[in-house]
mmCIF file of N, CA and C in Angstrom:
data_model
loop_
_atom_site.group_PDB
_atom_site.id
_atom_site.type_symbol
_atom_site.label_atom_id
_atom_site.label_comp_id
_atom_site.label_asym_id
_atom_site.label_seq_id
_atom_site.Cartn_x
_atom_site.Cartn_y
_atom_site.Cartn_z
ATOM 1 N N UNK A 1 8.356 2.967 12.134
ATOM 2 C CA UNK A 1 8.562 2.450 10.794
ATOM 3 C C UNK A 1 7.199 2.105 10.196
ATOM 4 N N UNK A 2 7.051 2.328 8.698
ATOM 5 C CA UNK A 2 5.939 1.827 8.430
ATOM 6 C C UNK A 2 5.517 0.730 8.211
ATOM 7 N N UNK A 3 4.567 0.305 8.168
ATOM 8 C CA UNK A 3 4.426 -1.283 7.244
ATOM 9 C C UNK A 3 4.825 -1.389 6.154
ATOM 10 N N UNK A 4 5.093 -0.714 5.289
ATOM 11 C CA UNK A 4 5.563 -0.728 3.582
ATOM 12 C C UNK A 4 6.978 -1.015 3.996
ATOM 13 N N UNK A 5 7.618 0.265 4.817
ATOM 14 C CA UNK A 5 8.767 0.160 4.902
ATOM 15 C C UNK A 5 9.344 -1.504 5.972
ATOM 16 N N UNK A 6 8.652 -1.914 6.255
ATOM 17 C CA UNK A 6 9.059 -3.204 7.373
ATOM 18 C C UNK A 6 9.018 -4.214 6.360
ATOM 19 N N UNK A 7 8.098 -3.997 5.537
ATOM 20 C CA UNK A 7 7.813 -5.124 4.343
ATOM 21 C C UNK A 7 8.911 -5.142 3.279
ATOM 22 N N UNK A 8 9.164 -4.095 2.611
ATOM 23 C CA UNK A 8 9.439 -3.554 1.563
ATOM 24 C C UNK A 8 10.657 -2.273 1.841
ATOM 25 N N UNK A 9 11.677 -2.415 2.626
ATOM 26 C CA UNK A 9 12.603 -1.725 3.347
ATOM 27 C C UNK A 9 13.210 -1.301 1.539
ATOM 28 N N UNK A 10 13.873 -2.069 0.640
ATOM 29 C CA UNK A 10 13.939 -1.195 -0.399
ATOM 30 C C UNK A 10 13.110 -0.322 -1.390
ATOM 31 N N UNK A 11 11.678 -1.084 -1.561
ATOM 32 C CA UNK A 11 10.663 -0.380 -2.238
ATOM 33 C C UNK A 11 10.650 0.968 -1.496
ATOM 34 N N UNK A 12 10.450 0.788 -0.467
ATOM 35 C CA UNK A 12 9.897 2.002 0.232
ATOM 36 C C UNK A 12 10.780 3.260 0.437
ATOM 37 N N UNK A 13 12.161 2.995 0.028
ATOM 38 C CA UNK A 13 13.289 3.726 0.040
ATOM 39 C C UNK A 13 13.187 4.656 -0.907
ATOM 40 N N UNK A 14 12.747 3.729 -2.369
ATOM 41 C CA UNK A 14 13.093 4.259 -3.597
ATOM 42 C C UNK A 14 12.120 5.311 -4.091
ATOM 43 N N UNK A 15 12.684 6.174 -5.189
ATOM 44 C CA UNK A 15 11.676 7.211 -5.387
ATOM 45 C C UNK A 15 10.521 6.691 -6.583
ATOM 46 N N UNK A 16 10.665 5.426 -7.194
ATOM 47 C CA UNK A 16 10.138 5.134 -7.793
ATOM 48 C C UNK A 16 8.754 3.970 -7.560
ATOM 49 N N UNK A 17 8.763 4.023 -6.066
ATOM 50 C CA UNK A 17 7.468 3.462 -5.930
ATOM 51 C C UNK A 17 6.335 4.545 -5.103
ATOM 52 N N UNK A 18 5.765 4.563 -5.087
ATOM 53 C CA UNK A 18 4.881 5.423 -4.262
ATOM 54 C C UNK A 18 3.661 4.440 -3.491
ATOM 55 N N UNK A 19 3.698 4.776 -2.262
ATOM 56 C CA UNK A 19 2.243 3.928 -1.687
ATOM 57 C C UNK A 19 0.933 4.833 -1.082
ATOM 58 N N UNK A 20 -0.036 3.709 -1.311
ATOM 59 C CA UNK A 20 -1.324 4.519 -0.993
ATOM 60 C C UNK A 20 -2.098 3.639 0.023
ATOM 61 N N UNK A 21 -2.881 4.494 1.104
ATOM 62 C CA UNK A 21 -3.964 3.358 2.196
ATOM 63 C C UNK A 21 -5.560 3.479 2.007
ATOM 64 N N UNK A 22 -5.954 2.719 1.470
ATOM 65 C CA UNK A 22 -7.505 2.963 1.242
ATOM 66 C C UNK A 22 -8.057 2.344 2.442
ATOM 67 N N UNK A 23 -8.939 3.172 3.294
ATOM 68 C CA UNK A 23 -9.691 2.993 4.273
ATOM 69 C C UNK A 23 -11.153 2.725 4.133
ATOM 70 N N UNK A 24 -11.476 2.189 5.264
ATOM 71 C CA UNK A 24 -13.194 2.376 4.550
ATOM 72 C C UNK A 24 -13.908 3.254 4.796
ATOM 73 N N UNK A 25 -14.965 3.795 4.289
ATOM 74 C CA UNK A 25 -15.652 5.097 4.225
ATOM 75 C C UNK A 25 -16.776 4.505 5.120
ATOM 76 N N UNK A 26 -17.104 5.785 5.682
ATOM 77 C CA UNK A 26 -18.109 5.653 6.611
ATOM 78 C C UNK A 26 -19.198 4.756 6.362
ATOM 79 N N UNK A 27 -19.986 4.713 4.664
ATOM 80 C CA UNK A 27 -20.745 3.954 4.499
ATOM 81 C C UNK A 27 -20.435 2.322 4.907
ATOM 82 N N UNK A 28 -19.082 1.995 4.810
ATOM 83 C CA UNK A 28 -18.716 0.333 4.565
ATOM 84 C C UNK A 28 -18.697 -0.003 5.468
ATOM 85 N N UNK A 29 -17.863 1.316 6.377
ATOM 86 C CA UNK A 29 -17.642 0.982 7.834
ATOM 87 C C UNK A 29 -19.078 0.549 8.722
ATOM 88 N N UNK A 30 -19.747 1.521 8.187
ATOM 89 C CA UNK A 30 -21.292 1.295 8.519
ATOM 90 C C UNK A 30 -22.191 -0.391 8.590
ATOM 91 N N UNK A 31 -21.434 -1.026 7.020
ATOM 92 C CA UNK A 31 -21.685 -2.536 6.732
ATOM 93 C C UNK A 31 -20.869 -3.544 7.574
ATOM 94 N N UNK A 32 -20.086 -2.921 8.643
ATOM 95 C CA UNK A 32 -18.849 -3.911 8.881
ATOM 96 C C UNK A 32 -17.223 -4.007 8.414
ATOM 97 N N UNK A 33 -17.570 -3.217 7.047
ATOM 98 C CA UNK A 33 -16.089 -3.540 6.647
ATOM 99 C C UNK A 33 -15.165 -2.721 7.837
ATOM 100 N N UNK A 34 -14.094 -3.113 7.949
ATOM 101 C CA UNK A 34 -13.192 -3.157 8.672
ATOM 102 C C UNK A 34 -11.568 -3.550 7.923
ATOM 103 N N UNK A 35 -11.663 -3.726 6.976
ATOM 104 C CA UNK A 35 -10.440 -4.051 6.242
ATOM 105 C C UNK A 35 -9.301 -2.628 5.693
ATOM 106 N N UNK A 36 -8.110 -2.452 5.756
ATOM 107 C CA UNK A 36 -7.631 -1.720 5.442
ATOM 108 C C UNK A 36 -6.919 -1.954 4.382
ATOM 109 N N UNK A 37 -6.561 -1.189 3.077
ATOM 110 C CA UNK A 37 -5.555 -1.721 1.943
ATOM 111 C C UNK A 37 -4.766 -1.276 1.713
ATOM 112 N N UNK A 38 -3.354 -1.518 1.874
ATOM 113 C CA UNK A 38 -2.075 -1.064 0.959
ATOM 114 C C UNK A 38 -1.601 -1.377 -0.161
ATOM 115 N N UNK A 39 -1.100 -0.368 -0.979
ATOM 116 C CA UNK A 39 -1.124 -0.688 -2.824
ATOM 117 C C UNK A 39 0.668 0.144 -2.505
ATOM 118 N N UNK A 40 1.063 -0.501 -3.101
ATOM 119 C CA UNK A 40 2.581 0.045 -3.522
ATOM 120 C C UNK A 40 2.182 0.020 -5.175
ATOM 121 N N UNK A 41 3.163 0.810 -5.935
ATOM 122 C CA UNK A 41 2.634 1.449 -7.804
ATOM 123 C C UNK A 41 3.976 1.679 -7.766
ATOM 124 N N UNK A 42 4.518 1.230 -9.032
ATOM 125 C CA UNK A 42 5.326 1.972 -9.783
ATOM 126 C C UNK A 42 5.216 2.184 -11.268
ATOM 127 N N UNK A 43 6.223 2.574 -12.016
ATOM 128 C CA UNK A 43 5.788 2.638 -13.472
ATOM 129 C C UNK A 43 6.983 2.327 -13.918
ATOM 130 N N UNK A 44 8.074 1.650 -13.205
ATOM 131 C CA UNK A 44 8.945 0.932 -13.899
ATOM 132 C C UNK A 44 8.892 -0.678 -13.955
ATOM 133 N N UNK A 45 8.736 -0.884 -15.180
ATOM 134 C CA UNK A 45 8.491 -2.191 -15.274
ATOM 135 C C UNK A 45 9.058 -3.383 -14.188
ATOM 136 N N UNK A 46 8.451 -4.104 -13.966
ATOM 137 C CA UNK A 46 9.289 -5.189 -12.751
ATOM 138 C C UNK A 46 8.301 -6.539 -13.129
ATOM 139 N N UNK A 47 8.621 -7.773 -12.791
ATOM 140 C CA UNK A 47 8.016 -8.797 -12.327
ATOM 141 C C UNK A 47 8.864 -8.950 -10.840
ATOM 142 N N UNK A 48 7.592 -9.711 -10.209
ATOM 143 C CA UNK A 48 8.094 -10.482 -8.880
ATOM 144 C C UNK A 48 7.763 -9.658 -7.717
ATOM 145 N N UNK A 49 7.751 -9.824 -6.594
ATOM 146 C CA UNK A 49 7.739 -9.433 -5.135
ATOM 147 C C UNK A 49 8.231 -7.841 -4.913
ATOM 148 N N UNK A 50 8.124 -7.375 -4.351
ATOM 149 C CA UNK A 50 8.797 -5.973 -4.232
ATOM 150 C C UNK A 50 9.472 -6.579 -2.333
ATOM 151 N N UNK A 51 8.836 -7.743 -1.441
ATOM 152 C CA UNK A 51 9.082 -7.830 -0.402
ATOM 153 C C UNK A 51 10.792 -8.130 -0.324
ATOM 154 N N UNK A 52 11.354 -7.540 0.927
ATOM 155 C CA UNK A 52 12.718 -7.655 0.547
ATOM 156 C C UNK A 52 13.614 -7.293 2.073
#
């Protein structure tokens, strides 16, 4: 299972969110960074949590 989907078991269902993982590039990695990011997007309007 993914993390989106463990988090976000309906977001991650639906066809209207899409997710993305930004990693760090060799240069950052180079500085230390070590952080990974997940972005869930949609384009239907919402307020609030997508966690669920």
């Amino acid at each position: 299972m993914s993390a989106f989907a463990a988090y976000a078991p309906n977001a991650a269902d639906s066809e209207d969110f899409e997710s993305y993982v930004l990693y760090p590039t060799q240069a950052t990695w180079n500085q230390g960074d070590r952080d990974v990011v997940c972005i869930a997007t949609t384009k239907v309007k919402r307020t609030g949590s997508i966690k669920g």
